[in-house]
């Protein structure tokens, strides 16, 4: 494109290009050099066309070799006047065309700069008069490319339009060429670095020729990298260089990177890249999974669409979140203003209270001062009177010596009275000048310095996490959390549960945890649960109430967490034995407090006549001795011939009939009637073993290493054990 941006006159890039009437362009400085005029009209040449340092018109006309004096142009005029080839009508026609901006008559005359120009032709008398009235004429400009002439009017070259677009293109081209010249190799160890010749699109690194060969060879992992000219560098002339690259250096997407003449037609799933037919013929992808390019494109498009849908959903969520944030900003602004107003009101109230207290204290000081002044003034008055009477007495004694004998007795009495007035303490002040008032402001200053924000709000409503709330047998698990963006501190939580029968709520947990499991509830019951948070400011509101349904039938196994360490469990904790010769206790995982419950145990192994014990127990039963020896268990222990009931180590109701390998022992706990009954092989063993049993109980078993017992969890009623006689559960 560089050749298209060069002036045809000077051969350099266009400078201030102007558009000629023939649509070609030429530099404005070059246009000044190729514009010509006749000697007789040179004085009318516009100032724009006057060459610098040119001679006056008369001297220019007389100067030899000027090309505008009596030479070829004058010869041509003579020939034309003699009718040698151009008649008067032709001259008129030619003049009219020149005046309009275009000329069709181009004789073989050249200006000193080698450009063909149009010779001037005398106009008819009428036409000449018209021209003189219109202004100076005779100047013309010939296009250096198509050689068509254009006459100039009074404006001269300023009459041609400036080609701003071409000027901007030239400027951009110069900037790009300057940027290309400034692009340096980024891996050169020379100083300064060599100019870059290529740019790797994948590495985003500029290389000179030497560094490209050394650091970026066209083999191995670099074989598929695309090398393009540096930014701003012109592409190869002619568009395509024959290697499948255009002027911009980018490879055509449909052309194989290994075989320039082949287009991509298939897609290799193993290599995750498109391949051509020649690539398949070479055998490199022979054992790979290959798909049609269109099908692979659709698959990738579907995956991309799915990913974009996910991004779109995330973007939608982000927009909604952005709206929430904007609303949050408004709420923060409003709450901030409210808090500022509240703070100002509180501080103003403190200042008012301090001002009122200041007035009270000042009143006390004023009263104390007035009291002291009053007492002191009264004392001064009294003393002044006494002193005045003493002075008078003294004067009477000294100024009346002749009558002393007559008044001496009276004077002596007055002196005695005066002496009595000057008793001890009479000359002491009644009040002190010091004020016995001390204002202790230190606690108040300390309180002001410690004045700060405290918990101003109650904790918000907890949110129950329903996906984590569940029931298992007669146990319920509840989980909750505080709402997001909640900054009010929480000291703990209070979980409340009703009685399972629509009764009143009661507290079942108080603490800092947000997950709680409550055991020992009634089976086949519906419980309502709620939770609230508290802090130093008080108790917050309740959460929404969640309804939990306990299981109608207890499914349980032996509990490994509470079993004695000598107990050995197997078969998913449904089979128990012991590693010790002493009796050890294991409990079930369910707890019963209401209803009728029946379960069976199967004796899998019975050696050397041991005494296993079956029954119920509290959670804190002693586990290193036979079941029933403490007050936390109620049991029946049995050998191969007979059985006994035992509680608090008291043995009662010896009954004939024992157990052996394969025997089944049943336990019936009726918490409606509050009694416990045992069965062996489906037959009741003795009378009801215990009466008045109340509370929470767990299935229990004690055994030693000579016995192995399993829970029976499958029977004829969908895996639920049946109670003998009536078949109830």
XYZ file of C-alpha atoms in Angstrom:
729
model
C 0.000 0.000 0.000
C 3.021 2.259 0.332
C 3.170 2.970 -3.425
C -0.441 4.145 -3.381
C 0.458 6.721 -0.743
C 3.287 8.375 -2.726
C 2.987 11.550 -4.745
C 3.500 10.962 -8.526
C 5.585 14.137 -8.778
C 8.082 13.970 -5.891
C 7.878 10.211 -5.231
C 7.502 10.778 -1.460
C 4.516 10.259 0.807
C 1.783 12.800 0.200
C 2.123 16.148 1.960
C -1.044 18.207 2.116
C -2.630 16.349 -0.821
C -5.201 18.114 -3.011
C -7.775 16.510 -5.327
C -7.540 17.433 -9.024
C -10.656 17.534 -11.213
C -9.586 14.193 -12.706
C -9.812 12.685 -9.158
C -6.047 12.157 -8.910
C -4.051 13.563 -5.999
C -0.891 15.605 -5.824
C 1.071 17.319 -3.053
C 0.324 20.996 -2.584
C 4.058 21.924 -2.787
C 4.387 19.833 -5.962
C 1.293 21.520 -7.445
C 3.067 24.877 -7.099
C 5.965 23.582 -9.165
C 3.926 22.160 -12.040
C 1.448 25.062 -12.398
C 2.250 27.157 -15.551
C 1.117 30.519 -16.969
C 1.732 32.760 -20.060
C 4.138 35.770 -19.902
C 1.478 38.320 -20.773
C -0.741 37.112 -17.910
C 1.976 36.486 -15.343
C 1.259 39.731 -13.564
C -2.225 38.333 -12.801
C -0.823 35.095 -11.266
C -2.249 34.512 -7.808
C 0.152 34.975 -4.944
C -0.090 31.286 -4.121
C 1.583 30.436 -7.468
C 4.339 33.063 -7.318
C 7.632 31.223 -6.956
C 9.940 32.323 -4.189
C 12.604 34.801 -5.387
C 11.066 34.983 -8.855
C 11.892 37.836 -11.232
C 9.364 40.474 -12.309
C 7.023 39.381 -15.101
C 8.765 41.458 -17.743
C 12.166 40.047 -16.851
C 10.754 36.549 -16.798
C 9.290 37.042 -20.254
C 12.604 38.288 -21.626
C 14.775 35.760 -19.857
C 16.159 33.214 -22.250
C 15.350 29.584 -21.546
C 12.452 30.438 -19.327
C 10.214 28.228 -21.432
C 7.548 30.917 -21.512
C 9.110 33.493 -23.847
C 9.156 33.374 -27.657
C 9.601 29.669 -28.043
C 7.446 26.709 -28.770
C 4.329 28.340 -27.418
C 4.771 31.366 -29.671
C 5.475 29.112 -32.637
C 2.320 27.261 -31.916
C 0.373 30.498 -31.780
C 1.757 31.477 -35.198
C 0.796 28.165 -36.662
C -2.631 28.400 -35.209
C -3.098 31.905 -36.513
C -2.046 30.767 -39.980
C -4.628 28.029 -39.896
C -2.005 25.288 -39.681
C -4.159 22.573 -38.192
C -6.480 24.394 -35.743
C -9.162 26.744 -36.993
C -10.907 29.511 -35.090
C -13.817 27.301 -33.973
C -11.408 24.730 -32.644
C -9.537 27.410 -30.693
C -12.796 28.655 -29.196
C -13.801 25.146 -28.263
C -10.412 24.473 -26.759
C -10.490 27.660 -24.704
C -13.957 26.854 -23.412
C -12.874 23.387 -22.275
C -9.792 24.825 -20.545
C -11.834 27.408 -18.744
C -14.181 24.700 -17.474
C -11.284 22.817 -15.901
C -10.610 20.105 -18.502
C -8.507 20.171 -21.670
C -8.481 17.690 -24.528
C -5.711 19.179 -26.648
C -2.256 18.131 -25.317
C 0.553 18.966 -27.756
C 4.037 17.629 -27.160
C 5.207 20.534 -25.019
C 6.890 19.985 -21.664
C 7.586 22.327 -18.832
C 11.052 22.524 -17.309
C 10.045 19.914 -14.664
C 9.060 17.415 -17.356
C 5.280 17.686 -16.994
C 3.167 18.158 -20.086
C 1.269 21.444 -20.031
C -1.439 22.944 -22.203
C -0.309 25.892 -24.426
C -2.352 29.012 -24.232
C -4.683 29.710 -27.186
C -5.881 33.263 -28.003
C -9.562 33.627 -27.390
C -11.985 35.459 -29.662
C -12.406 39.164 -28.982
C -15.721 38.712 -27.223
C -14.422 35.922 -25.115
C -11.303 37.894 -24.184
C -13.425 40.787 -23.017
C -15.511 38.459 -20.914
C -12.399 36.992 -19.339
C -11.008 40.368 -18.416
C -14.237 41.132 -16.709
C -14.122 37.863 -14.774
C -10.517 38.168 -13.583
C -7.015 36.960 -14.511
C -6.756 33.759 -16.520
C -4.191 31.742 -18.374
C -2.831 29.692 -15.401
C -3.314 25.912 -15.623
C -2.293 22.671 -13.939
C -1.760 19.355 -15.705
C -2.291 16.026 -13.881
C 1.037 14.131 -13.852
C -0.822 10.799 -14.194
C -3.570 11.226 -16.793
C -2.147 14.469 -18.320
C -5.471 16.237 -18.252
C -5.180 19.976 -17.736
C -7.130 22.173 -15.318
C -7.234 25.961 -15.369
C -6.891 28.031 -12.220
C -9.213 30.832 -11.232
C -8.498 33.748 -8.941
C -8.202 31.422 -5.915
C -5.327 29.551 -7.547
C -4.491 26.208 -5.957
C -6.770 26.998 -3.057
C -9.646 26.312 -5.407
C -8.857 22.564 -5.231
C -10.246 20.563 -2.321
C -7.888 19.228 0.341
C -7.941 15.409 0.590
C -8.261 15.068 4.354
C -8.928 11.328 4.229
C -5.764 10.593 2.276
C -3.815 12.851 4.593
C -5.105 10.915 7.628
C -4.256 7.576 5.983
C -0.714 8.757 5.316
C -0.383 9.894 8.899
C -1.607 6.522 10.230
C 0.734 4.707 7.893
C 3.675 6.745 9.116
C 2.753 6.019 12.733
C 2.469 2.295 12.017
C 5.810 2.260 10.238
C 7.357 4.105 13.171
C 5.878 1.568 15.585
C 7.182 -1.296 13.467
C 10.595 0.303 13.429
C 10.436 0.653 17.238
C 9.480 -3.020 17.798
C 12.541 -4.721 19.242
C 13.311 -8.338 19.958
C 12.346 -9.264 23.500
C 14.913 -12.052 23.880
C 18.018 -10.377 22.459
C 21.065 -10.200 24.693
C 22.506 -7.492 22.473
C 22.441 -3.839 23.404
C 20.431 -2.368 21.848
C 18.189 -5.290 20.839
C 17.760 -6.157 17.194
C 14.538 -5.120 15.415
C 11.797 -7.719 15.657
C 10.800 -9.511 12.482
C 8.031 -11.804 13.770
C 5.508 -11.990 16.599
C 4.306 -15.331 17.982
C 0.565 -15.089 18.623
C 0.616 -17.915 21.165
C 3.729 -16.831 23.080
C 3.008 -13.105 22.592
C 6.759 -12.516 22.199
C 8.668 -10.515 19.560
C 11.661 -12.268 17.967
C 14.452 -11.125 15.726
C 15.641 -13.536 13.014
C 18.464 -14.993 15.117
C 16.394 -15.397 18.274
C 13.571 -17.001 16.317
C 15.861 -19.723 15.014
C 17.429 -20.233 18.424
C 14.428 -19.906 20.780
C 11.371 -20.585 18.633
C 12.161 -23.238 15.997
C 9.338 -24.430 13.769
C 9.292 -27.925 15.284
C 8.120 -29.757 18.349
C 5.568 -27.882 20.440
C 6.293 -24.673 18.466
C 5.295 -26.226 15.141
C 1.670 -25.134 15.464
C 2.409 -21.629 16.702
C 1.498 -18.793 14.366
C 4.211 -16.285 13.503
C 3.010 -12.947 12.149
C 4.787 -9.668 11.352
C 5.217 -7.269 14.259
C 2.443 -4.756 14.904
C 2.472 -2.004 12.301
C 4.706 -3.892 9.880
C 3.359 -4.148 6.283
C 2.332 -7.567 5.089
C 3.869 -9.267 2.060
C 3.011 -7.629 -1.264
C 0.454 -9.317 -3.416
C -1.830 -10.347 -0.553
C -1.087 -14.071 -0.101
C 2.450 -15.375 0.118
C 1.530 -18.801 -1.195
C 1.743 -20.409 2.198
C -1.820 -19.862 3.224
C -1.113 -16.566 5.001
C -2.692 -13.253 4.127
C -1.298 -9.783 4.423
C -1.964 -9.742 8.136
C 0.060 -12.909 8.710
C -2.888 -14.895 10.130
C -3.442 -18.408 8.847
C -6.775 -19.183 7.249
C -8.847 -21.110 9.704
C -10.061 -23.634 7.156
C -6.560 -24.598 6.029
C -4.608 -27.372 7.731
C -1.575 -26.192 9.642
C 0.497 -29.139 8.357
C -0.824 -29.326 4.803
C -1.410 -25.894 3.311
C -3.392 -27.194 0.360
C -5.837 -29.217 2.458
C -8.819 -27.915 4.383
C -9.937 -29.218 7.741
C -12.563 -31.917 7.310
C -12.469 -34.051 10.482
C -11.947 -33.578 14.215
C -9.636 -35.776 16.316
C -11.202 -36.280 19.737
C -7.989 -37.651 21.258
C -5.852 -34.705 20.113
C -8.731 -32.230 20.481
C -7.848 -30.535 17.208
C -9.237 -30.403 13.641
C -7.417 -32.490 11.022
C -7.498 -32.781 7.254
C -7.746 -35.798 5.008
C -3.981 -35.895 4.519
C -3.441 -36.008 8.299
C -5.618 -39.119 8.470
C -3.733 -40.703 5.573
C -0.394 -40.143 7.327
C -1.501 -42.485 10.107
C -0.814 -40.225 13.024
C -4.500 -40.269 13.945
C -5.203 -43.818 12.792
C -6.072 -45.199 16.229
C -7.680 -42.021 17.482
C -11.358 -41.336 17.806
C -12.245 -39.116 14.843
C -15.523 -37.332 14.202
C -16.928 -35.329 11.359
C -15.974 -31.689 11.678
C -19.589 -30.542 11.529
C -20.697 -32.962 14.256
C -17.766 -31.999 16.448
C -18.565 -28.353 15.846
C -22.165 -28.888 16.918
C -21.026 -30.779 20.012
C -18.578 -28.059 20.988
C -21.204 -25.437 20.283
C -23.690 -27.271 22.505
C -21.101 -27.499 25.287
C -20.273 -23.851 24.880
C -23.961 -22.965 24.877
C -24.462 -24.957 28.056
C -21.501 -23.238 29.654
C -22.806 -19.894 28.475
C -26.191 -20.691 29.961
C -24.487 -21.349 33.260
C -22.594 -18.095 32.921
C -25.844 -16.377 32.006
C -27.511 -17.755 35.134
C -24.573 -16.596 37.201
C -24.742 -13.215 35.498
C -28.449 -13.020 36.308
C -27.702 -13.886 39.909
C -24.935 -11.305 39.903
C -27.340 -8.690 38.562
C -29.863 -9.537 41.244
C -27.103 -9.413 43.808
C -26.026 -6.070 42.376
C -29.566 -4.782 42.851
C -29.454 -6.042 46.424
C -26.145 -4.265 46.931
C -27.595 -1.046 45.564
C -30.564 -1.395 47.895
C -28.105 -2.164 50.651
C -26.258 1.058 49.886
C -29.491 2.988 50.236
C -30.323 1.215 53.490
C -26.832 1.884 54.798
C -27.204 5.545 53.906
C -30.585 5.789 55.612
C -29.524 3.801 58.673
C -26.331 5.850 58.916
C -28.322 9.064 58.982
C -30.682 7.601 61.586
C -27.776 6.490 63.757
C -26.123 9.890 63.418
C -29.324 11.631 64.483
C -29.707 9.205 67.396
C -26.102 9.752 68.460
C -26.455 13.536 68.291
C -29.663 13.359 70.343
C -28.030 11.150 72.980
C -24.933 13.347 73.220
C -27.109 16.456 73.422
C -29.081 14.823 76.225
C -25.823 14.118 78.071
C -24.719 17.724 77.581
C -28.098 18.984 78.853
C -27.909 16.723 81.895
C -24.380 17.931 82.601
C -25.501 21.553 82.224
C -28.375 21.024 84.678
C -26.071 19.328 87.156
C -23.611 22.186 86.729
C -26.347 24.665 87.651
C -27.201 22.621 90.769
C -23.590 22.511 91.879
C -23.165 26.222 91.273
C -26.260 26.852 93.435
C -24.706 24.846 96.255
C -21.460 26.829 95.996
C -23.391 30.123 95.996
C -25.373 29.130 99.107
C -22.226 28.081 100.914
C -20.516 31.338 100.026
C -23.470 33.455 101.153
C -23.657 31.532 104.439
C -19.986 32.137 105.173
C -20.313 35.809 104.271
C -23.400 36.227 106.479
C -21.792 34.601 109.511
C -18.593 36.617 109.091
C -20.510 39.881 108.669
C -22.532 39.227 111.829
C -19.374 38.551 113.814
C -17.832 41.735 112.507
C -20.879 43.714 113.652
C -20.804 42.218 117.143
C -17.107 42.842 117.589
C -17.449 46.364 116.328
C -20.104 47.135 118.978
C -18.009 45.672 121.753
C -14.989 47.652 120.683
C -16.991 50.871 120.524
C -18.296 50.421 124.091
C -14.754 49.738 125.390
C -13.458 52.856 123.758
C -16.244 54.916 125.254
C -15.494 53.546 128.696
C -11.836 54.352 128.300
C -12.635 57.917 127.352
C -14.900 58.361 130.323
C -12.180 57.209 132.691
C -9.531 59.509 131.252
C -11.602 62.603 130.577
C -13.514 62.775 133.919
C -10.950 62.330 136.672
C -12.733 64.637 139.110
C -15.892 62.566 139.051
C -14.187 59.195 139.143
C -15.280 58.492 142.647
C -18.880 59.080 141.786
C -18.986 56.719 138.776
C -16.265 54.244 139.659
C -18.655 51.585 140.822
C -20.669 51.805 137.650
C -17.574 51.789 135.523
C -16.225 48.738 137.306
C -19.454 46.870 136.570
C -19.292 47.850 132.912
C -15.685 46.698 132.732
C -16.635 43.361 134.242
C -19.448 42.998 131.728
C -17.061 43.866 128.902
C -14.582 41.281 130.122
C -17.279 38.667 130.175
C -17.935 39.405 126.507
C -14.314 38.588 125.587
C -14.592 34.988 126.561
C -12.407 32.275 125.084
C -13.118 31.819 121.382
C -14.745 35.169 120.966
C -11.905 36.266 118.722
C -11.999 33.152 116.571
C -13.817 33.093 113.188
C -17.063 31.185 113.097
C -16.540 29.910 109.535
C -13.526 28.941 107.459
C -12.436 30.658 104.292
C -12.030 27.268 102.680
C -14.981 25.583 100.991
C -15.527 22.030 102.134
C -16.915 21.049 98.732
C -14.982 18.561 96.592
C -16.282 17.610 93.160
C -15.171 14.101 92.133
C -15.350 14.266 88.332
C -12.872 11.469 87.646
C -15.488 8.693 87.358
C -17.508 10.835 84.973
C -14.442 11.630 82.835
C -13.565 7.955 82.764
C -17.116 7.077 81.774
C -16.987 9.695 79.001
C -13.718 8.276 77.729
C -15.177 4.783 77.793
C -18.351 5.918 76.086
C -18.756 3.690 73.042
C -21.347 1.751 71.078
C -22.729 -1.409 72.611
C -25.192 -3.977 71.363
C -28.033 -1.734 70.381
C -30.269 -4.410 68.860
C -31.517 -7.840 69.730
C -30.231 -10.739 67.639
C -32.232 -11.415 64.453
C -34.446 -14.402 63.758
C -32.456 -17.638 63.223
C -33.052 -19.512 59.983
C -33.810 -23.212 60.288
C -31.839 -25.296 57.776
C -34.549 -27.695 56.723
C -32.208 -29.708 54.507
C -30.237 -30.680 57.636
C -33.209 -31.303 59.931
C -34.139 -34.989 60.155
C -35.588 -37.712 62.372
C -34.284 -41.177 63.187
C -36.400 -43.526 65.262
C -37.379 -41.372 68.242
C -34.549 -38.875 67.821
C -34.714 -35.554 66.000
C -31.847 -33.437 64.714
C -32.255 -29.720 64.077
C -29.847 -27.251 62.481
C -30.071 -23.492 62.093
C -27.972 -20.497 61.190
C -28.077 -16.742 61.435
C -29.142 -14.733 58.376
C -26.398 -13.339 56.146
C -25.129 -9.802 56.696
C -26.134 -10.036 60.354
C -23.554 -8.235 62.498
C -25.401 -8.310 65.806
C -23.468 -10.529 68.210
C -25.073 -13.726 69.463
C -24.197 -15.213 72.838
C -26.224 -18.401 72.393
C -29.392 -20.108 71.263
C -32.477 -21.537 72.964
C -34.134 -24.561 71.325
C -37.684 -25.344 72.338
C -39.766 -28.460 71.684
C -43.347 -29.292 72.535
C -44.495 -32.563 74.136
C -45.369 -34.251 70.842
C -49.063 -33.941 71.541
C -49.717 -30.284 70.829
C -48.739 -29.180 74.325
C -46.664 -26.248 75.438
C -43.077 -25.669 74.385
C -40.225 -26.364 76.764
C -36.508 -25.643 76.548
C -34.460 -28.653 75.489
C -31.151 -26.961 74.651
C -29.334 -23.738 75.564
C -25.886 -23.135 74.107
C -23.757 -21.757 71.298
C -23.995 -24.713 68.901
C -26.170 -24.527 65.800
C -26.786 -28.292 65.550
C -28.634 -30.281 68.174
C -29.966 -33.838 68.439
C -32.698 -34.694 70.943
C -33.048 -38.363 71.909
C -35.658 -40.259 73.855
C -38.745 -38.802 72.208
C -41.996 -40.686 71.731
C -42.384 -42.895 68.702
C -45.105 -42.151 66.200
C -45.438 -38.581 67.454
C -45.403 -35.158 65.833
C -43.152 -32.550 67.430
C -42.976 -28.817 66.858
C -39.595 -27.146 67.277
C -38.425 -23.534 67.234
C -35.258 -21.674 68.145
C -34.319 -18.142 69.197
C -31.044 -16.326 69.825
C -29.987 -14.151 72.733
C -27.243 -11.702 73.640
C -26.574 -9.188 76.393
C -29.366 -6.977 75.099
C -32.009 -9.674 75.478
C -33.703 -12.513 73.651
C -34.528 -12.236 69.971
C -37.692 -13.408 68.215
C -38.518 -17.041 67.518
C -37.773 -18.713 64.230
C -40.420 -20.377 62.135
C -41.783 -23.583 63.633
C -40.638 -26.835 62.033
C -42.750 -29.987 62.316
C -40.930 -33.304 62.840
C -42.510 -36.760 62.772
C -40.802 -39.557 64.701
C -40.798 -43.083 63.402
C -43.818 -45.264 64.065
C -41.570 -48.339 64.557
C -38.142 -48.401 66.185
C -35.328 -49.729 64.042
C -32.201 -50.150 66.101
C -28.930 -52.042 66.398
C -26.363 -52.492 69.142
C -24.621 -49.234 69.946
C -20.819 -49.527 69.592
C -20.240 -46.064 71.081
C -21.753 -46.963 74.470
C -20.781 -50.645 74.630
C -18.104 -51.976 76.963
C -14.717 -52.227 75.327
C -14.777 -56.056 75.633
C -17.956 -56.274 73.554
C -17.351 -57.410 69.952
C -19.976 -56.342 67.376
C -20.410 -57.650 63.832
C -23.022 -58.035 61.120
C -23.643 -54.272 60.905
C -23.786 -54.076 64.719
C -26.631 -56.599 64.867
C -24.581 -59.462 66.386
C -22.796 -59.259 69.748
C -20.317 -61.411 71.632
C -17.627 -60.762 74.204
C -13.881 -61.254 74.477
C -13.969 -61.636 78.281
C -15.161 -64.416 80.558
C -16.874 -61.753 82.676
C -20.283 -60.398 81.802
C -20.290 -57.132 79.827
C -23.228 -54.875 78.851
C -24.192 -53.470 75.456
C -27.157 -51.159 74.763
C -29.355 -50.576 71.730
C -29.369 -47.386 69.680
C -33.044 -46.603 70.395
C -34.630 -45.153 73.513
C -38.258 -45.653 74.562
C -40.436 -43.452 76.741
C -43.984 -44.100 75.523
C -45.917 -46.819 73.726
C -45.624 -50.588 73.415
C -42.340 -52.050 72.092
C -41.311 -55.621 71.395
C -38.047 -57.023 70.033
C -36.421 -60.449 69.790
C -32.878 -61.737 70.121
C -31.522 -64.981 68.674
C -28.951 -67.115 70.527
C -26.391 -67.953 67.834
C -23.886 -69.710 70.110
C -24.254 -71.106 73.632
C -21.265 -72.912 75.215
C -20.486 -74.079 78.774
C -23.853 -73.025 80.221
C -23.334 -69.241 80.583
C -26.000 -66.868 82.005
C -26.803 -64.172 79.448
C -29.169 -61.419 80.622
C -31.826 -59.691 78.506
C -33.813 -56.565 79.385
C -33.792 -52.763 79.481
C -31.532 -50.159 81.079
C -30.871 -46.480 81.524
C -28.185 -44.788 79.457
C -25.846 -44.655 82.507
C -26.056 -48.310 83.469
C -22.898 -49.997 84.790
C -21.416 -51.998 81.936
C -18.768 -54.204 83.551
C -21.110 -56.604 85.382
C -24.250 -58.616 84.718
C -27.303 -56.651 83.634
C -29.687 -56.053 86.574
C -27.155 -55.931 89.391
C -27.484 -52.144 89.714
C -30.541 -49.903 89.978
C -30.252 -48.754 86.338
C -31.303 -52.066 84.704
C -34.251 -54.498 84.689
C -33.355 -57.931 83.287
C -33.978 -61.633 82.978
C -30.870 -63.810 83.150
C -31.192 -67.394 82.017
C -29.138 -70.578 81.739
C -29.955 -73.817 79.966
C -32.573 -74.878 82.547
C -34.168 -71.917 84.308
C -34.402 -68.162 84.495
C -34.592 -65.339 87.100
C -35.665 -61.716 87.091
C -33.126 -59.286 88.536
C -33.082 -55.601 89.517
C -30.773 -53.961 92.064
C -29.085 -57.387 92.430
C -32.384 -58.854 93.676
C -33.258 -62.247 92.167
C -36.966 -63.069 91.896
C -39.412 -65.434 90.149
C -37.307 -68.448 89.359
C -38.944 -70.088 86.329
C -38.179 -73.406 84.714
C -37.121 -73.418 81.085
C -33.824 -72.216 79.702
C -32.103 -71.404 76.442
C -29.766 -73.171 74.085
C -28.250 -72.561 70.692
C -30.974 -71.386 68.305
C -33.329 -70.147 71.015
C -35.233 -66.867 70.645
C -35.745 -64.477 73.537
C -38.467 -61.798 73.276
C -38.742 -58.588 75.306
C -42.078 -56.757 75.614
C -41.914 -53.241 77.079
C -45.405 -51.808 77.608
C -44.990 -48.188 78.709
C -48.729 -47.640 78.544
C -49.197 -50.208 81.366
C -45.666 -49.616 82.683
C -44.621 -53.274 82.834
C -41.946 -55.547 81.337
C -42.527 -59.131 80.129
C -40.131 -61.762 78.689
C -40.655 -64.601 76.175
C -38.579 -67.654 75.250
C -39.296 -69.260 71.908
C -42.618 -67.437 71.684
C -43.860 -68.474 75.140
C -44.152 -66.083 78.051
C -41.478 -66.790 80.650
C -43.157 -66.435 84.034
C -45.424 -63.574 85.065
C -44.834 -59.950 84.061
C -41.344 -59.394 85.363
C -41.524 -55.777 86.534
C -44.281 -53.289 87.256
C -44.305 -49.501 87.527
C -41.444 -48.923 85.088
C -41.378 -45.286 84.020
C -38.890 -43.078 82.243
C -36.610 -43.513 79.257
C -35.256 -47.008 78.588
C -32.936 -48.593 76.042
C -32.726 -52.249 74.976
C -29.888 -53.927 76.883
C -27.955 -57.208 76.908
C -25.136 -58.669 79.013
C -23.057 -61.719 77.978
C -19.601 -63.251 78.094
C -17.408 -64.982 75.544
C -19.415 -68.215 75.670
C -22.487 -66.612 74.096
C -23.225 -64.905 70.779
C -26.570 -63.120 70.298
C -28.114 -61.404 67.246
C -31.010 -58.989 66.912
C -33.886 -60.298 64.815
C -34.763 -57.459 62.427
C -36.632 -59.408 59.755
C -39.860 -61.299 60.241
C -42.996 -62.026 58.350
C -44.329 -58.444 58.446
C -42.028 -56.485 56.135
C -38.995 -56.805 58.350
C -40.794 -55.821 61.596
C -40.736 -58.170 64.584
C -44.091 -59.433 65.813
C -45.237 -59.603 69.370
C -46.462 -63.088 70.272
C -50.139 -63.861 70.659
C -51.773 -60.769 69.091
C -49.184 -59.987 66.399
C -48.986 -56.323 67.372
C -45.874 -54.254 66.865
